[in-house]
PDB file of C-alpha atoms in Angstrom:
ATOM      1  CA  GLY A   1    -113.528  75.564  72.058  1.00 85.00           C
ATOM      2  CA  ASP A   2    -116.206  77.583  70.315  1.00 90.00           C
ATOM      3  CA  SER A   3    -118.566  79.653  72.425  1.00 94.00           C
ATOM      4  CA  VAL A   4    -121.344  82.208  72.000  1.00 97.00           C
ATOM      5  CA  THR A   5    -122.324  84.801  74.562  1.00 97.00           C
ATOM      6  CA  GLN A   6    -125.547  86.721  74.190  1.00 95.00           C
ATOM      7  CA  MET A   7    -127.180  89.266  76.442  1.00 88.00           C
ATOM      8  CA  GLU A   8    -129.250  87.919  79.264  1.00 82.00           C
ATOM      9  CA  GLY A   9    -132.962  88.434  79.106  1.00 84.00           C
ATOM     10  CA  PRO A  10    -135.711  88.827  79.440  1.00 95.00           C
ATOM     11  CA  VAL A  11    -136.105  91.912  77.289  1.00 96.00           C
ATOM     12  CA  THR A  12    -139.452  93.705  77.429  1.00 97.00           C
ATOM     13  CA  LEU A  13    -140.277  96.409  74.903  1.00 97.00           C
ATOM     14  CA  SER A  14    -143.263  98.371  73.749  1.00 97.00           C
ATOM     15  CA  GLU A  15    -144.504  97.982  70.201  1.00 97.00           C
ATOM     16  CA  GLU A  16    -142.506 100.075  67.683  1.00 97.00           C
ATOM     17  CA  ALA A  17    -139.475 100.304  69.993  1.00 98.00           C
ATOM     18  CA  PHE A  18    -135.921  99.689  68.752  1.00 98.00           C
ATOM     19  CA  LEU A  19    -134.423  96.290  69.512  1.00 97.00           C
ATOM     20  CA  THR A  20    -130.802  95.290  70.038  1.00 97.00           C
ATOM     21  CA  ILE A  21    -129.713  91.875  71.281  1.00 98.00           C
ATOM     22  CA  ASN A  22    -125.962  91.628  71.719  1.00 97.00           C
ATOM     23  CA  CYS A  23    -124.019  88.557  70.647  1.00 98.00           C
ATOM     24  CA  THR A  24    -120.279  87.908  70.786  1.00 98.00           C
ATOM     25  CA  TYR A  25    -118.436  84.757  69.879  1.00 97.00           C
ATOM     26  CA  THR A  26    -115.176  82.872  70.276  1.00 95.00           C
ATOM     27  CA  ALA A  27    -114.103  80.535  67.519  1.00 92.00           C
ATOM     28  CA  THR A  28    -111.090  79.362  65.607  1.00 83.00           C
ATOM     29  CA  GLY A  29    -111.023  80.138  61.934  1.00 80.00           C
ATOM     30  CA  TYR A  30    -113.861  81.880  60.176  1.00 85.00           C
ATOM     31  CA  PRO A  31    -117.238  80.692  61.413  1.00 92.00           C
ATOM     32  CA  SER A  32    -120.629  81.263  59.883  1.00 92.00           C
ATOM     33  CA  LEU A  33    -123.004  83.132  62.173  1.00 95.00           C
ATOM     34  CA  PHE A  34    -126.748  82.711  62.596  1.00 95.00           C
ATOM     35  CA  TRP A  35    -129.726  84.068  64.465  1.00 97.00           C
ATOM     36  CA  TYR A  36    -132.510  81.607  65.150  1.00 97.00           C
ATOM     37  CA  VAL A  37    -135.929  82.352  66.656  1.00 97.00           C
ATOM     38  CA  GLN A  38    -138.102  80.009  68.690  1.00 96.00           C
ATOM     39  CA  TYR A  39    -141.800  80.662  69.202  1.00 94.00           C
ATOM     40  CA  PRO A  40    -143.619  78.959  72.090  1.00 89.00           C
ATOM     41  CA  GLY A  41    -144.021  75.232  71.547  1.00 85.00           C
ATOM     42  CA  GLU A  42    -142.039  75.290  68.315  1.00 88.00           C
ATOM     43  CA  GLY A  43    -138.628  74.292  67.036  1.00 91.00           C
ATOM     44  CA  LEU A  44    -136.029  76.801  65.865  1.00 94.00           C
ATOM     45  CA  GLN A  45    -136.440  78.855  62.713  1.00 95.00           C
ATOM     46  CA  LEU A  46    -133.544  80.520  60.951  1.00 95.00           C
ATOM     47  CA  LEU A  47    -133.962  84.288  61.090  1.00 97.00           C
ATOM     48  CA  LEU A  48    -130.804  85.389  59.276  1.00 97.00           C
ATOM     49  CA  LYS A  49    -127.212  84.415  58.639  1.00 94.00           C
ATOM     50  CA  ALA A  50    -123.813  85.769  57.601  1.00 95.00           C
ATOM     51  CA  THR A  51    -120.950  83.677  56.337  1.00 92.00           C
ATOM     52  CA  LYS A  52    -118.016  86.083  56.206  1.00 91.00           C
ATOM     53  CA  ALA A  53    -116.718  89.255  57.788  1.00 93.00           C
ATOM     54  CA  ASP A  54    -118.695  92.439  57.066  1.00 95.00           C
ATOM     55  CA  ASP A  55    -121.637  90.466  55.659  1.00 96.00           C
ATOM     56  CA  LYS A  56    -125.011  91.772  56.740  1.00 97.00           C
ATOM     57  CA  GLY A  57    -127.803  89.288  57.177  1.00 97.00           C
ATOM     58  CA  SER A  58    -131.368  90.581  57.060  1.00 97.00           C
ATOM     59  CA  ASN A  59    -134.897  89.202  57.167  1.00 97.00           C
ATOM     60  CA  LYS A  60    -138.339  90.480  58.241  1.00 95.00           C
ATOM     61  CA  GLY A  61    -136.868  93.816  59.325  1.00 97.00           C
ATOM     62  CA  PHE A  62    -134.154  92.211  61.462  1.00 98.00           C
ATOM     63  CA  GLU A  63    -130.485  92.831  60.674  1.00 98.00           C
ATOM     64  CA  ALA A  64    -127.107  91.691  61.974  1.00 98.00           C
ATOM     65  CA  THR A  65    -123.589  92.449  60.719  1.00 98.00           C
ATOM     66  CA  TYR A  66    -120.664  90.039  61.045  1.00 97.00           C
ATOM     67  CA  ARG A  67    -117.924  92.045  62.798  1.00 96.00           C
ATOM     68  CA  LYS A  68    -114.691  90.099  62.886  1.00 94.00           C
ATOM     69  CA  GLU A  69    -112.721  92.830  64.646  1.00 94.00           C
ATOM     70  CA  THR A  70    -115.105  92.803  67.609  1.00 95.00           C
ATOM     71  CA  THR A  71    -116.195  89.147  67.189  1.00 96.00           C
ATOM     72  CA  SER A  72    -119.796  90.279  67.322  1.00 97.00           C
ATOM     73  CA  PHE A  73    -123.079  89.654  65.526  1.00 98.00           C
ATOM     74  CA  HIS A  74    -125.645  91.896  67.220  1.00 98.00           C
ATOM     75  CA  LEU A  75    -129.307  91.566  66.225  1.00 98.00           C
ATOM     76  CA  GLU A  76    -131.273  94.771  65.557  1.00 98.00           C
ATOM     77  CA  LYS A  77    -134.760  95.759  64.472  1.00 98.00           C
ATOM     78  CA  GLY A  78    -135.965  99.303  64.094  1.00 97.00           C
ATOM     79  CA  SER A  79    -139.582  98.795  65.140  1.00 96.00           C
ATOM     80  CA  VAL A  80    -140.686  95.633  66.934  1.00 98.00           C
ATOM     81  CA  GLN A  81    -144.174  94.164  66.806  1.00 97.00           C
ATOM     82  CA  VAL A  82    -146.115  92.049  69.286  1.00 97.00           C
ATOM     83  CA  SER A  83    -145.656  89.124  66.910  1.00 96.00           C
ATOM     84  CA  ASP A  84    -141.857  89.342  67.401  1.00 97.00           C
ATOM     85  CA  SER A  85    -142.252  88.039  70.954  1.00 97.00           C
ATOM     86  CA  ALA A  86    -140.123  84.884  71.072  1.00 97.00           C
ATOM     87  CA  VAL A  87    -136.756  83.523  72.204  1.00 97.00           C
ATOM     88  CA  TYR A  88    -133.801  84.525  70.032  1.00 98.00           C
ATOM     89  CA  PHE A  89    -130.636  82.440  69.760  1.00 97.00           C
ATOM     90  CA  CYS A  90    -127.289  83.466  68.354  1.00 97.00           C
ATOM     91  CA  ALA A  91    -125.268  80.561  66.958  1.00 96.00           C
ATOM     92  CA  LEU A  92    -122.091  79.778  65.081  1.00 94.00           C
ATOM     93  CA  SER A  93    -120.808  76.995  62.900  1.00 91.00           C
ATOM     94  CA  ASP A  94    -117.132  76.732  62.139  1.00 81.00           C
ATOM     95  CA  GLY A  95    -117.710  74.153  59.446  1.00 74.00           C
ATOM     96  CA  SER A  96    -115.126  71.688  60.670  1.00 75.00           C
ATOM     97  CA  ASN A  97    -117.002  69.939  63.457  1.00 73.00           C
ATOM     98  CA  TYR A  98    -120.483  69.615  61.950  1.00 81.00           C
ATOM     99  CA  LYS A  99    -122.375  71.299  64.762  1.00 89.00           C
ATOM    100  CA  LEU A 100    -123.950  74.574  65.821  1.00 92.00           C
ATOM    101  CA  THR A 101    -122.851  76.244  69.038  1.00 94.00           C
ATOM    102  CA  PHE A 102    -125.655  78.307  70.583  1.00 96.00           C
ATOM    103  CA  GLY A 103    -125.899  81.151  73.020  1.00 96.00           C
ATOM    104  CA  LYS A 104    -128.250  80.781  75.991  1.00 95.00           C
ATOM    105  CA  GLY A 105    -131.102  82.570  74.258  1.00 96.00           C
ATOM    106  CA  THR A 106    -132.838  85.888  74.939  1.00 97.00           C
ATOM    107  CA  LEU A 107    -136.559  86.032  75.665  1.00 96.00           C
ATOM    108  CA  LEU A 108    -138.167  89.046  74.002  1.00 97.00           C
ATOM    109  CA  THR A 109    -141.629  90.209  75.019  1.00 97.00           C
ATOM    110  CA  VAL A 110    -143.260  93.014  73.063  1.00 97.00           C
ATOM    111  CA  ASN A 111    -146.256  94.706  74.654  1.00 97.00           C
ATOM    112  CA  PRO A 112    -148.944  96.539  72.654  1.00 95.00           C
TER     113      PRO A 112
ATOM    114  CA  LYS B   1    -141.289  71.050  50.307  1.00 64.00           C
ATOM    115  CA  ALA B   2    -141.873  69.175  53.542  1.00 78.00           C
ATOM    116  CA  GLY B   3    -139.856  70.254  56.553  1.00 93.00           C
ATOM    117  CA  VAL B   4    -138.075  68.208  59.172  1.00 96.00           C
ATOM    118  CA  THR B   5    -140.475  65.791  60.815  1.00 97.00           C
ATOM    119  CA  GLN B   6    -139.952  64.493  64.330  1.00 97.00           C
ATOM    120  CA  THR B   7    -142.032  61.801  65.959  1.00 97.00           C
ATOM    121  CA  PRO B   8    -143.510  61.538  68.444  1.00 97.00           C
ATOM    122  CA  ARG B   9    -144.164  65.115  69.564  1.00 96.00           C
ATOM    123  CA  TYR B  10    -144.636  64.176  73.200  1.00 97.00           C
ATOM    124  CA  LEU B  11    -143.488  61.273  75.337  1.00 97.00           C
ATOM    125  CA  ILE B  12    -143.823  60.379  78.993  1.00 98.00           C
ATOM    126  CA  LYS B  13    -141.509  57.666  80.269  1.00 98.00           C
ATOM    127  CA  THR B  14    -140.579  56.220  83.629  1.00 98.00           C
ATOM    128  CA  ARG B  15    -137.083  56.278  85.088  1.00 98.00           C
ATOM    129  CA  GLY B  16    -135.052  53.306  83.950  1.00 98.00           C
ATOM    130  CA  GLN B  17    -136.943  52.826  80.687  1.00 98.00           C
ATOM    131  CA  GLN B  18    -135.500  53.475  77.268  1.00 98.00           C
ATOM    132  CA  VAL B  19    -136.855  55.633  74.471  1.00 98.00           C
ATOM    133  CA  THR B  20    -136.357  56.007  70.724  1.00 98.00           C
ATOM    134  CA  LEU B  21    -137.009  59.254  68.892  1.00 98.00           C
ATOM    135  CA  SER B  22    -137.309  59.573  65.133  1.00 98.00           C
ATOM    136  CA  CYS B  23    -136.381  62.284  62.659  1.00 98.00           C
ATOM    137  CA  SER B  24    -137.065  62.543  58.929  1.00 98.00           C
ATOM    138  CA  PRO B  25    -134.927  65.228  57.278  1.00 96.00           C
ATOM    139  CA  ILE B  26    -135.820  67.484  54.404  1.00 95.00           C
ATOM    140  CA  SER B  27    -135.610  65.634  51.118  1.00 94.00           C
ATOM    141  CA  GLY B  28    -132.075  65.834  49.756  1.00 91.00           C
ATOM    142  CA  HIS B  29    -130.490  66.686  53.088  1.00 92.00           C
ATOM    143  CA  ARG B  30    -127.956  64.075  54.162  1.00 91.00           C
ATOM    144  CA  SER B  31    -126.696  65.682  57.373  1.00 92.00           C
ATOM    145  CA  VAL B  32    -128.813  65.186  60.485  1.00 95.00           C
ATOM    146  CA  SER B  33    -127.979  66.596  63.911  1.00 95.00           C
ATOM    147  CA  TRP B  34    -129.596  66.209  67.309  1.00 97.00           C
ATOM    148  CA  TYR B  35    -129.753  68.747  70.138  1.00 97.00           C
ATOM    149  CA  GLN B  36    -131.069  68.656  73.683  1.00 98.00           C
ATOM    150  CA  GLN B  37    -132.795  71.785  74.981  1.00 96.00           C
ATOM    151  CA  THR B  38    -133.342  72.351  78.697  1.00 95.00           C
ATOM    152  CA  PRO B  39    -134.057  75.530  80.674  1.00 91.00           C
ATOM    153  CA  GLY B  40    -130.829  75.168  82.639  1.00 89.00           C
ATOM    154  CA  GLN B  41    -128.328  74.131  79.970  1.00 92.00           C
ATOM    155  CA  GLY B  42    -129.900  75.644  76.880  1.00 93.00           C
ATOM    156  CA  LEU B  43    -129.231  73.986  73.540  1.00 95.00           C
ATOM    157  CA  GLN B  44    -126.574  71.297  73.643  1.00 96.00           C
ATOM    158  CA  PHE B  45    -125.260  69.288  70.711  1.00 95.00           C
ATOM    159  CA  LEU B  46    -125.751  65.537  70.918  1.00 97.00           C
ATOM    160  CA  PHE B  47    -124.434  64.125  67.623  1.00 93.00           C
ATOM    161  CA  GLU B  48    -124.337  64.544  63.874  1.00 94.00           C
ATOM    162  CA  TYR B  49    -124.679  61.977  61.111  1.00 94.00           C
ATOM    163  CA  PHE B  50    -123.917  62.024  57.429  1.00 92.00           C
ATOM    164  CA  SER B  51    -124.388  59.082  55.086  1.00 91.00           C
ATOM    165  CA  GLU B  52    -124.964  56.747  58.032  1.00 93.00           C
ATOM    166  CA  THR B  53    -121.685  57.802  59.716  1.00 94.00           C
ATOM    167  CA  GLN B  54    -121.443  59.690  62.973  1.00 94.00           C
ATOM    168  CA  ARG B  55    -119.054  62.575  62.357  1.00 91.00           C
ATOM    169  CA  ASN B  56    -119.246  64.308  65.716  1.00 91.00           C
ATOM    170  CA  LYS B  57    -120.592  63.609  69.173  1.00 94.00           C
ATOM    171  CA  GLY B  58    -121.280  65.959  72.039  1.00 94.00           C
ATOM    172  CA  ASN B  59    -120.399  65.528  75.662  1.00 95.00           C
ATOM    173  CA  PHE B  60    -123.192  63.179  76.717  1.00 97.00           C
ATOM    174  CA  PRO B  61    -123.001  59.799  78.453  1.00 97.00           C
ATOM    175  CA  GLY B  62    -123.059  56.577  76.483  1.00 96.00           C
ATOM    176  CA  ARG B  63    -126.749  56.119  77.320  1.00 98.00           C
ATOM    177  CA  PHE B  64    -127.390  58.507  74.432  1.00 98.00           C
ATOM    178  CA  SER B  65    -126.914  56.939  71.040  1.00 97.00           C
ATOM    179  CA  GLY B  66    -128.101  57.455  67.516  1.00 97.00           C
ATOM    180  CA  ARG B  67    -128.022  56.132  64.024  1.00 97.00           C
ATOM    181  CA  GLN B  68    -128.844  57.138  60.497  1.00 97.00           C
ATOM    182  CA  PHE B  69    -130.380  55.002  57.810  1.00 96.00           C
ATOM    183  CA  SER B  70    -129.616  54.883  54.109  1.00 95.00           C
ATOM    184  CA  ASN B  71    -132.606  57.152  53.377  1.00 94.00           C
ATOM    185  CA  SER B  72    -131.091  59.759  55.762  1.00 94.00           C
ATOM    186  CA  ARG B  73    -133.765  59.259  58.391  1.00 97.00           C
ATOM    187  CA  SER B  74    -132.296  59.209  61.873  1.00 98.00           C
ATOM    188  CA  GLU B  75    -133.151  57.863  65.278  1.00 98.00           C
ATOM    189  CA  MET B  76    -131.771  58.587  68.684  1.00 98.00           C
ATOM    190  CA  ASN B  77    -132.057  56.322  71.660  1.00 98.00           C
ATOM    191  CA  VAL B  78    -131.740  57.027  75.347  1.00 98.00           C
ATOM    192  CA  SER B  79    -131.404  54.033  77.648  1.00 96.00           C
ATOM    193  CA  THR B  80    -131.877  53.831  81.407  1.00 97.00           C
ATOM    194  CA  LEU B  81    -133.735  57.125  81.520  1.00 98.00           C
ATOM    195  CA  GLU B  82    -133.060  59.579  84.342  1.00 98.00           C
ATOM    196  CA  LEU B  83    -135.189  62.479  85.533  1.00 97.00           C
ATOM    197  CA  GLY B  84    -132.564  64.865  84.145  1.00 97.00           C
ATOM    198  CA  ASP B  85    -133.163  63.554  80.632  1.00 98.00           C
ATOM    199  CA  SER B  86    -136.465  65.429  80.545  1.00 98.00           C
ATOM    200  CA  ALA B  87    -136.007  67.918  77.735  1.00 97.00           C
ATOM    201  CA  LEU B  88    -137.011  69.019  74.278  1.00 96.00           C
ATOM    202  CA  TYR B  89    -135.017  67.014  71.738  1.00 98.00           C
ATOM    203  CA  LEU B  90    -134.529  68.800  68.451  1.00 97.00           C
ATOM    204  CA  CYS B  91    -133.442  67.347  65.168  1.00 96.00           C
ATOM    205  CA  ALA B  92    -131.960  69.447  62.384  1.00 95.00           C
ATOM    206  CA  SER B  93    -131.103  68.663  58.798  1.00 95.00           C
ATOM    207  CA  SER B  94    -128.858  70.489  56.379  1.00 91.00           C
ATOM    208  CA  LEU B  95    -126.989  70.296  53.120  1.00 87.00           C
ATOM    209  CA  ASP B  96    -123.407  69.349  53.762  1.00 75.00           C
ATOM    210  CA  ARG B  97    -121.864  72.649  52.775  1.00 67.00           C
ATOM    211  CA  GLN B  98    -120.016  75.274  54.802  1.00 64.00           C
ATOM    212  CA  GLY B  99    -122.267  78.182  55.741  1.00 62.00           C
ATOM    213  CA  THR B 100    -125.567  76.525  54.964  1.00 76.00           C
ATOM    214  CA  GLU B 101    -128.212  76.714  57.603  1.00 85.00           C
ATOM    215  CA  ALA B 102    -129.721  73.913  59.624  1.00 90.00           C
ATOM    216  CA  PHE B 103    -133.478  73.417  59.461  1.00 93.00           C
ATOM    217  CA  PHE B 104    -135.073  72.281  62.682  1.00 95.00           C
ATOM    218  CA  GLY B 105    -138.054  70.099  63.420  1.00 96.00           C
ATOM    219  CA  GLN B 106    -140.633  70.966  66.075  1.00 95.00           C
ATOM    220  CA  GLY B 107    -138.964  68.649  68.538  1.00 96.00           C
ATOM    221  CA  THR B 108    -139.967  65.801  70.795  1.00 97.00           C
ATOM    222  CA  ARG B 109    -140.869  66.773  74.348  1.00 97.00           C
ATOM    223  CA  LEU B 110    -139.664  63.962  76.617  1.00 98.00           C
ATOM    224  CA  THR B 111    -140.815  63.878  80.218  1.00 98.00           C
ATOM    225  CA  VAL B 112    -139.271  61.327  82.570  1.00 98.00           C
ATOM    226  CA  VAL B 113    -141.245  60.615  85.735  1.00 97.00           C
TER     227      VAL B 113
END
């Protein structure tokens, strides 16, 4: 079945540091890939998405590229802010089973 | 436009009781999904509904059930509550098209004591 593996946290960075959160997936067919973010006490918010190979999703300075050859969708940001502190989830949808499959989540803490 | 609305936000129930959670999707969205979030298991898919039909169900016992109404609003029910059912229950709505994102509500925090 489908699965998503993302790097274990927690990740602690200083403000303005470079961020990478690794995500790899296993799926049949050609899934759509997503990064969601969850702030304390909140639901999930879509951060970015990519629907086909080599697509780059971007939003609020975050980027991720759909790499079919390495089955990866790593999240990057060039300069993190304290307000980026949250839990980040990588997820996929293969479109045929009407559900999202999530990674375990990575807690990011950014210190001033 | 209004987002996904889940009620109630918080619930405390006793073992053995049953509970019903409600979800109102974004206007125009006909697909509604439910997820359970716990620290140990992460986010797990419960079920998905479209036009009042359940199209997929996750690997949960029969105590977990759901339904969708003609206005796309959805409810999920958990009977004979166990301590392990304590979790954040998230509802998501989406357009029924490949590649479109799911929009999540703030969740219902269920505590079973």
